[in-house]
Coordinates of C-alpha atoms in Angstrom, one line a residue:
X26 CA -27.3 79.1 -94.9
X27 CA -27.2 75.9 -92.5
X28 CA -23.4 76.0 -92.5
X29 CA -21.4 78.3 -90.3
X30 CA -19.1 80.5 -91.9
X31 CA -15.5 81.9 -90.3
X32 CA -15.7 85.5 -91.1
X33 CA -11.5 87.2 -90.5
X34 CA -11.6 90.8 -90.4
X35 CA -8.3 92.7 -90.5
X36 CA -7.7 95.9 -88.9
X37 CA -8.8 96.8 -85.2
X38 CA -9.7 100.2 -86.1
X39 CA -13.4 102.0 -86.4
X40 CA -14.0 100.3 -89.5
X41 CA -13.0 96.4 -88.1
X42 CA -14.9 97.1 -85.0
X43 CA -17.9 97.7 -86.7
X44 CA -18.1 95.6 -89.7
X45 CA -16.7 92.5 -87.0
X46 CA -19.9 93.4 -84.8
X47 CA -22.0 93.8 -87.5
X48 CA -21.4 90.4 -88.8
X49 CA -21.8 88.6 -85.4
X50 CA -24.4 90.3 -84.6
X51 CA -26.5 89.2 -87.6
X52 CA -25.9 85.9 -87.7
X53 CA -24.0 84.6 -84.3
X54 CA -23.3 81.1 -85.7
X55 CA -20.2 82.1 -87.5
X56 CA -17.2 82.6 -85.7
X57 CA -15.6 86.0 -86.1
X58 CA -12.1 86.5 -85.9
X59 CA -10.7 90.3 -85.3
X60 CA -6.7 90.6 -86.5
X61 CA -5.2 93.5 -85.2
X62 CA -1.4 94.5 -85.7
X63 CA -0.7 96.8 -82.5
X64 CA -1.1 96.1 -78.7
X65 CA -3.9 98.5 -78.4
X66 CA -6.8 98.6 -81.2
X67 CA -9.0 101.9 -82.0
X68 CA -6.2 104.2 -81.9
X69 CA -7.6 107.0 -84.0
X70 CA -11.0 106.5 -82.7
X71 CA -8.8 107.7 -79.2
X72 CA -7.0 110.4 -80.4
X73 CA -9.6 111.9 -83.4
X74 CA -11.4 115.0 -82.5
X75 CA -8.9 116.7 -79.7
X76 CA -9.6 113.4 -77.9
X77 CA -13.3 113.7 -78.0
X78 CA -14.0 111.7 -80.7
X79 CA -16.2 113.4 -84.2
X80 CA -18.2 110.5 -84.4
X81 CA -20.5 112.1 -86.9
X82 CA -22.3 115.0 -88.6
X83 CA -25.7 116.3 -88.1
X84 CA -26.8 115.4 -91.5
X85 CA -29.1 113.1 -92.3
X86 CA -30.3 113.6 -96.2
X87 CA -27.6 111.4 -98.4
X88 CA -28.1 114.2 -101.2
X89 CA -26.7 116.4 -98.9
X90 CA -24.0 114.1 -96.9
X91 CA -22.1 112.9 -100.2
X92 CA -20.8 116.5 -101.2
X93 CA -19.1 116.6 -97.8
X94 CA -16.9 113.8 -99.7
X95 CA -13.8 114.6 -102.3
X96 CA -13.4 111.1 -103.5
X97 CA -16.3 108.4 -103.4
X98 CA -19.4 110.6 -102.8
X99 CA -21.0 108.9 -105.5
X100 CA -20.2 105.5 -104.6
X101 CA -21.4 106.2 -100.9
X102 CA -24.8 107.7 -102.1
X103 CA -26.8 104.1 -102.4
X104 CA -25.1 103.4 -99.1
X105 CA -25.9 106.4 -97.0
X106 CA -30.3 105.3 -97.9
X107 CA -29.1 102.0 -96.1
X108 CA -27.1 103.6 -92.7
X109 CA -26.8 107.1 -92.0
X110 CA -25.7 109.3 -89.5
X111 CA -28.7 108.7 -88.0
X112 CA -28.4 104.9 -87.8
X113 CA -25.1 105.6 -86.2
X114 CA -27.1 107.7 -83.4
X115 CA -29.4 105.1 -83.1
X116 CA -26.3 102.3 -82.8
X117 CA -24.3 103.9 -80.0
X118 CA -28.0 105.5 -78.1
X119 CA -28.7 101.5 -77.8
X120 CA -25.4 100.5 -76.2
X121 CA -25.9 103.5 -73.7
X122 CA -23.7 106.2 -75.7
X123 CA -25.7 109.3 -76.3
X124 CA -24.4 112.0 -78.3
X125 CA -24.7 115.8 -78.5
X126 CA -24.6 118.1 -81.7
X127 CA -22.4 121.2 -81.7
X128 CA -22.7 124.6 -83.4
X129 CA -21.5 123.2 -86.5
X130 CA -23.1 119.9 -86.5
X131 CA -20.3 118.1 -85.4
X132 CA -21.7 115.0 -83.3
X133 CA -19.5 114.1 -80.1
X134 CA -20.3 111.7 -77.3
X135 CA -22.1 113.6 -74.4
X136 CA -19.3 112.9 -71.7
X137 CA -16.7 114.3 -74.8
X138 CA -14.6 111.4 -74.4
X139 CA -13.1 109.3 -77.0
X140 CA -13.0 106.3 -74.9
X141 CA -16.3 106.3 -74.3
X142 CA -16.4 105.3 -77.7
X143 CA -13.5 103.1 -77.8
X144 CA -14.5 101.1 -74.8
X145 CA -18.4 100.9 -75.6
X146 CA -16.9 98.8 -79.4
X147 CA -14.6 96.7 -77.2
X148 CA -17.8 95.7 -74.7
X149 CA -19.9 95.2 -78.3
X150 CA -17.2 92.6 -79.7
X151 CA -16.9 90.6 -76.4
X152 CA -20.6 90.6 -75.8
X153 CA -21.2 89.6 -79.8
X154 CA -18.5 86.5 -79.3
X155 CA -15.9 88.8 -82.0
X156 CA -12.1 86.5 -81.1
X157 CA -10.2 89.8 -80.7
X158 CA -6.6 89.2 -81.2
X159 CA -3.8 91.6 -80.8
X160 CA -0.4 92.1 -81.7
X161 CA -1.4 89.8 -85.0
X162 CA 0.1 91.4 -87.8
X163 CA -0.9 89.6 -91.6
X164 CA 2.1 89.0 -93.6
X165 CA 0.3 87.8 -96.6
X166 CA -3.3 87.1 -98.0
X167 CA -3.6 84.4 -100.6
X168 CA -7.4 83.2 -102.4
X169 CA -7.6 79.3 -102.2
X170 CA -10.3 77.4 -103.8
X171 CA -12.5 77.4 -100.0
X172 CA -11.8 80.7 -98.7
X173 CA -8.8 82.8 -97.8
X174 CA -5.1 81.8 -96.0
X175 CA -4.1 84.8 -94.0
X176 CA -0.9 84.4 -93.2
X177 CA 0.5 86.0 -89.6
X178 CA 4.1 87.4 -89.2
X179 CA 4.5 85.2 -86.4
X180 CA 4.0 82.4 -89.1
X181 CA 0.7 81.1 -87.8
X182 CA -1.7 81.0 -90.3
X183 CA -5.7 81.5 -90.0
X184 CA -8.3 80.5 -92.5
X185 CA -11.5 82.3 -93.7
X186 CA -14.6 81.6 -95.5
X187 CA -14.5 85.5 -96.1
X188 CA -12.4 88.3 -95.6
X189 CA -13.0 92.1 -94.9
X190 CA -9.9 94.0 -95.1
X191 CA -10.4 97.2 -93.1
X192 CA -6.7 98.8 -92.6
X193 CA -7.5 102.4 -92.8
X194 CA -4.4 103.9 -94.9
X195 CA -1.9 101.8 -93.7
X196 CA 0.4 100.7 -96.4
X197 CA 0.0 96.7 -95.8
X198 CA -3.6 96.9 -96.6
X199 CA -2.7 98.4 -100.0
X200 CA -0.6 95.4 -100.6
X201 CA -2.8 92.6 -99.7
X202 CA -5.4 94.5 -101.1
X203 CA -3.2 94.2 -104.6
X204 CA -2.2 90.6 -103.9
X205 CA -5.8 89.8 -104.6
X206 CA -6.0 91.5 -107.7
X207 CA -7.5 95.3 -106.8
X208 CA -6.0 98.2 -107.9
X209 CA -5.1 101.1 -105.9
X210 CA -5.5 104.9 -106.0
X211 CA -2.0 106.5 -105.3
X212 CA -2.3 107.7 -101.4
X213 CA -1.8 111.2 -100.9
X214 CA -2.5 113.5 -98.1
X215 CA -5.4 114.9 -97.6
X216 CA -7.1 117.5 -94.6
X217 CA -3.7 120.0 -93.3
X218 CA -2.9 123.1 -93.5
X219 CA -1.0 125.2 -95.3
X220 CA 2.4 126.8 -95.0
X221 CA 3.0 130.4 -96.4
X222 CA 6.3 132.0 -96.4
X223 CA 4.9 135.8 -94.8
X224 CA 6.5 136.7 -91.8
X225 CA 4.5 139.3 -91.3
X226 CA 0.9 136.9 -91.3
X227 CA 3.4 134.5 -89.0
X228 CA 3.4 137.4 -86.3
X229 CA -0.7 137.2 -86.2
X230 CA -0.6 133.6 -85.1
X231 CA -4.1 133.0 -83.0
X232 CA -5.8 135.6 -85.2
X233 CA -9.4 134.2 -87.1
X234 CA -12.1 134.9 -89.1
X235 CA -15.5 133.8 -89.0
X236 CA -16.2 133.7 -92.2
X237 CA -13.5 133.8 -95.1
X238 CA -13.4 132.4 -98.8
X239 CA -10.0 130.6 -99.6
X240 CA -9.4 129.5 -103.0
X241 CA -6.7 127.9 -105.5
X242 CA -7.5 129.8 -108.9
X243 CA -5.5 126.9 -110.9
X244 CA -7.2 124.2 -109.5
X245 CA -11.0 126.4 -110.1
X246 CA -11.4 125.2 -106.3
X247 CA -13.0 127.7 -103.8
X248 CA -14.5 126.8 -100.1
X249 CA -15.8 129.0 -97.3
X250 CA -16.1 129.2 -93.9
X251 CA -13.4 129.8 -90.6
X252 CA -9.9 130.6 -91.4
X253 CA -7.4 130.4 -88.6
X254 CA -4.0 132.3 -88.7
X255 CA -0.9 130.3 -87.5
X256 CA 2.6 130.5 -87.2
X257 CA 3.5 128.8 -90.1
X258 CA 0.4 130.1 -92.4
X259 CA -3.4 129.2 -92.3
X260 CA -5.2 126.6 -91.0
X261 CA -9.0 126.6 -89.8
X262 CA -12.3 124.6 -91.5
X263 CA -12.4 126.4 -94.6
X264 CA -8.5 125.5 -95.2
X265 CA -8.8 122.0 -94.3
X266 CA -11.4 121.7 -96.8
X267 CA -10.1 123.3 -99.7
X268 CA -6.7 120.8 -98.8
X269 CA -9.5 117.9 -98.8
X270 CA -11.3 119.1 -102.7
X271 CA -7.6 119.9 -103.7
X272 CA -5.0 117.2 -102.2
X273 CA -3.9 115.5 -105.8
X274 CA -3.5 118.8 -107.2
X275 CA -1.9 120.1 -104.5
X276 CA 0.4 116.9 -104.1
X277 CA 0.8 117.0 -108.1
X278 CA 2.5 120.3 -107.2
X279 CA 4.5 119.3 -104.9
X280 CA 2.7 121.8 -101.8
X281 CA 3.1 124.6 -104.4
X282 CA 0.4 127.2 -105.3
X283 CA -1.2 130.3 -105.6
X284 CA -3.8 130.9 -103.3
X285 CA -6.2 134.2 -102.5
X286 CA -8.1 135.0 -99.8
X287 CA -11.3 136.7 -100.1
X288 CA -11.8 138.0 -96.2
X289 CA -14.9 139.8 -96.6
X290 CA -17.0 137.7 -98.8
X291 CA -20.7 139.1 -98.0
X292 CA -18.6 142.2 -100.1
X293 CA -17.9 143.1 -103.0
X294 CA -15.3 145.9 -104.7
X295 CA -18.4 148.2 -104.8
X296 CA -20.4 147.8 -101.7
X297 CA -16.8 147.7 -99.7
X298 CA -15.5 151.0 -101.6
X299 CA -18.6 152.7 -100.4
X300 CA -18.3 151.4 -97.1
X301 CA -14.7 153.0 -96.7
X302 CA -15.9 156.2 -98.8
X303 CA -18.4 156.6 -95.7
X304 CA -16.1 155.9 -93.1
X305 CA -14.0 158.5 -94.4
X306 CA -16.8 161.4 -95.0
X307 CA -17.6 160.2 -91.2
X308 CA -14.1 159.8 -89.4
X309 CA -11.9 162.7 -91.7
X310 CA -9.8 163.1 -88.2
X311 CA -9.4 159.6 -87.3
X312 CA -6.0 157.5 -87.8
X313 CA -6.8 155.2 -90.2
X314 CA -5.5 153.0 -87.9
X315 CA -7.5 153.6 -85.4
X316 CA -10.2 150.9 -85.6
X317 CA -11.1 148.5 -87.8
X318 CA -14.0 149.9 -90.4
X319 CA -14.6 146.5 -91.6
X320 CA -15.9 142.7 -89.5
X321 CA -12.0 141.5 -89.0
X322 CA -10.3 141.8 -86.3
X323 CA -8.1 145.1 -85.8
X324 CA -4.5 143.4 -86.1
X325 CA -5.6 142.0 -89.6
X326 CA -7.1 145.2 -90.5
X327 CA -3.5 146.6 -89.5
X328 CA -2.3 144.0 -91.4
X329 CA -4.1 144.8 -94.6
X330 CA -2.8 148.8 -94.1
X331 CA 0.8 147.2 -94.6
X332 CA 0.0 144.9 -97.4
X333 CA -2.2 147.8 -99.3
X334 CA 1.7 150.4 -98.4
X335 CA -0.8 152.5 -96.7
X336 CA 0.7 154.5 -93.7
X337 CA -2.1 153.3 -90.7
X338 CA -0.9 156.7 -89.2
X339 CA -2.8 159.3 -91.5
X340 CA -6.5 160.2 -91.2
X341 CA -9.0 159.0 -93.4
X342 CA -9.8 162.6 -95.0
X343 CA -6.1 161.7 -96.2
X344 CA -6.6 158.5 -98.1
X345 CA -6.1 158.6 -101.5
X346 CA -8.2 156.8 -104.8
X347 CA -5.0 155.0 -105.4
X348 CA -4.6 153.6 -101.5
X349 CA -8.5 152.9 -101.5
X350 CA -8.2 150.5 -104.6
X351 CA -5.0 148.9 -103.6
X352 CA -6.8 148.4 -99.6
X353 CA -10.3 146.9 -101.4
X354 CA -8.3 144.7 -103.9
X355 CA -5.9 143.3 -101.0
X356 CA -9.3 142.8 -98.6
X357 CA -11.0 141.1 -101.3
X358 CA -8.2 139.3 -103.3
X359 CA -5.4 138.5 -101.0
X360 CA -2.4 136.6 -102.9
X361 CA -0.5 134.4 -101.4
X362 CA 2.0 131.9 -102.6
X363 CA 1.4 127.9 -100.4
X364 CA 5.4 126.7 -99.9
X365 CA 4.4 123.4 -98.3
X366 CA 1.7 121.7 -96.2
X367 CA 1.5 121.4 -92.8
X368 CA -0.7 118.5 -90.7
X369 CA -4.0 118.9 -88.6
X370 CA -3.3 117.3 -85.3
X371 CA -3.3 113.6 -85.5
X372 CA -6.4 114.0 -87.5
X373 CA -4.6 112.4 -90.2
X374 CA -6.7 111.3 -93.5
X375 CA -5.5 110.0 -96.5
X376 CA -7.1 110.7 -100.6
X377 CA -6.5 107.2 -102.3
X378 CA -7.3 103.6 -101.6
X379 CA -8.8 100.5 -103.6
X380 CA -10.4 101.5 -106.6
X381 CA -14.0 102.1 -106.4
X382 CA -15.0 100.4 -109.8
X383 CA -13.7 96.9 -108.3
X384 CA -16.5 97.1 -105.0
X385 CA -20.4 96.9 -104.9
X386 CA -21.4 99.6 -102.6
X387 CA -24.5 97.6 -101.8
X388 CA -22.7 94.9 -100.0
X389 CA -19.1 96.1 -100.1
X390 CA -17.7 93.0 -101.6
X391 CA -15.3 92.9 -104.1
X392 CA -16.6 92.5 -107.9
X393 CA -13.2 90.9 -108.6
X394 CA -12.5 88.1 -105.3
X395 CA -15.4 86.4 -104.0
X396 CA -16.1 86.7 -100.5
X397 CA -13.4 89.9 -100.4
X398 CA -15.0 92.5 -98.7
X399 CA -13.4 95.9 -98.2
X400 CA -14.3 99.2 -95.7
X401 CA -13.3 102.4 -94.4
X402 CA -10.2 104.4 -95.5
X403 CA -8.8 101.8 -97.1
X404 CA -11.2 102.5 -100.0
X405 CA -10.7 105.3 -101.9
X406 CA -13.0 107.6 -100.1
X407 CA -12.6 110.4 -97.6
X408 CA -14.5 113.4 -96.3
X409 CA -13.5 116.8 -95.1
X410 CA -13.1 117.0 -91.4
X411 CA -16.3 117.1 -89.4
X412 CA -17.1 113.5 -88.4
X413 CA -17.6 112.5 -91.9
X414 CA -14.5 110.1 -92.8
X415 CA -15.9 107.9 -89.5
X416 CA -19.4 108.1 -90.5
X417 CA -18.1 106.3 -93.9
X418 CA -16.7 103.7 -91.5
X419 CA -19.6 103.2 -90.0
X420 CA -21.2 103.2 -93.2
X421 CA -19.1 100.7 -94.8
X422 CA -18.5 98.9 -92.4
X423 CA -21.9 97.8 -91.4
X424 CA -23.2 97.1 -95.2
X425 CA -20.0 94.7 -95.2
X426 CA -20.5 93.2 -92.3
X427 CA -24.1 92.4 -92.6
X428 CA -23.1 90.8 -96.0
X429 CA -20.8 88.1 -94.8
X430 CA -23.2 87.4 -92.6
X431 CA -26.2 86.7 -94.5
X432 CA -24.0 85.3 -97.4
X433 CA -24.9 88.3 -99.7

């Protein structure tokens, strides 16, 4: 490739960033032009993770890493052998950014700082020659027989050999997306949690589990893990997934479902009537509200008494067959009726995007517009929450990026 090429890039979030320094990086000739509608670029990168920034997840076999993905595990697989997680490490760790793995494999900069981040992607462009330009909104997108017009609100228009849209789930990047000739998944919400009309779970607001299994029995969905009490509902890891595996039902549904909560799922109806039968050969002259027999904490247990219309103020030696059954049944299959969704933080993530079908995942280009080249959100891919929907930034990003380079 003797000629240079002018590579535009629209979107100055995670996914531009990276695919823009990608692209100058492996072949500095062409000039790189970075379009960027807002006065300050990398917004979510700033706010995602409490302000900390989930850049990625310890996991670093693509078998495993795709089935952390609702929508475009698949797709992804090929491109997770290519850059990982552990690429990603390997990117920042160069550029002086280390990062630290928590409990749950979460990956986070060391100084948990998002704009450490943030600043270290604004140092890459400038040093890799990326034209940043801000407050540049694109008004339109048209193909032309050498490359692409990209038409600025501001009227100015900029011209490029090749194009990588990379708008996140911003409704513009649907549309030019669609102007040249993609299709798009319907966006719909996806990773929030959900809102349960029970005052009486309102009034245990702060109140968690460890280790719950949530699921929607119409949608045959299930997930497991921590499950936070709020005051509008539930929330907590094992919610936001489910949301994630079951946002176009749930949207379908308008926020409406049944939903059951198994609380003590290393149990089942007979080892957990057993359990209680012993408790109550052992502690006849107890309350049964006295402490909680079972791993939850003593205000759910409470909780449970009311929802099983058993009086917490009678001994054990006094619970009947009837009160036992109704207590395991309510433990193990809690019904509860979702009224709405709620949202996690600004951790906002959106199901939908350009149809998969119409991209090769080994360059990221479009299989429909030459020298089209699409990444991040904008596809239709996301993850559940954990640092995966970044890592498929990354991802993307740098496969489509190296591409325009290297003119594959």
């Amino acid at each position: 490739m003797n000629e240079p090429l002018s590579i535009l890039v629209v979107g100055g979030g995670a996914a531009g960033f990276f695919g823009a320094i990608a692209c100058a990086t492996a072949n500095p000739k062409n000039p790189v032009t970075l379009l960027e509608a807002s006065r300050k670029p990398l917004h979510k990168v700033r706010i995602s993770g409490g302000g900390r920034c989930n850049v990625t997840h310890a996991c670093f076999e693509a078998v495993s890493l795709v089935k952390h993905y609702p929508r475009g595990g698949k797709a992804l697989r090929g491109a997770f052998t290519r850059f990982q997680p552990r690429d990603t490490i390997e990117w920042f760790a160069q550029r002086g950014v280390k990062l630290k793995t928590e409990a749950d494999g979460r990956m986070f900069p060391i100084t948990d700082d998002s704009e450490t981040i943030a600043q270290c992607l604004l140092k890459e462009a400038r040093e890799t020659g990326v034209r940043l330009r801000l407050q540049s909104p694109v008004f339109s997108v048209s193909r032309e027989e050498t490359g692409f017009r990209v038409r600025l609100k501001n009227g100015e228009t900029c011209y490029g050999d090749r194009l990588l849209l990379a708008t996140g789930s911003h409704p513009k990047g649907y549309q030019l997306a669609r102007d040249l000739g993609h299709s798009i998944e319907p966006p719909v919400p996806s990773l929030f949690t959900f809102n349960i009309d029970e005052p009486r779970l309102h009034e245990l607001a702060g109140v968690s589990v460890s280790e719950a299994t949530v699921r929607l029995p119409e949608a045959k969905l299930s997930q497991s893990g921590p499950v936070l009490v709020t005051h509008w509902g539930f929330s907590g890891p094992a919610i936001l997934k489910l949301s994630a595996w079951g946002a176009r039902f749930l949207f379908d549904r308008n926020y409406r479902s049944p939903l059951v909560v198994n609380w003590l799922p290393q149990e089942n109806p007979e080892t957990l009537r057993r359990h209680l039968l012993s408790v109550k050969t052992r502690e006849t002259r107890k309350s049964i509200a006295a402490f909680s027999p079972v791993a939850l904490p003593r205000r759910l247990w409470l909780y449970h008494l009311t929802r099983a219309d058993i009086d917490g103020k009678k001994r054990w030696a006094e619970l009947s067959k009837q009160e036992m059954a109704r207590l395991v049944r309510h433990l193990l299959q809690d019904d509860y009726s979702i009224t709405g969704k709620g949202i996690f933080k600004d951790e906002f993530v959106t199901c939908g995007g350009v149809n998969l079908k119409e991209v090769n995942f080994k360059t990221l280009e479009s299989r429909l517009c030459p020298n089209l080249y699409f990444a991040g959100e904008l596809l239709d891919i996301d993850g559940v929450t954990g640092g995966f929907n970044f890592q498929n930034a990354w991802t993307t990003s740098w496969l489509a990026g190296k591409a325009m380079a290297l003119g594959g």
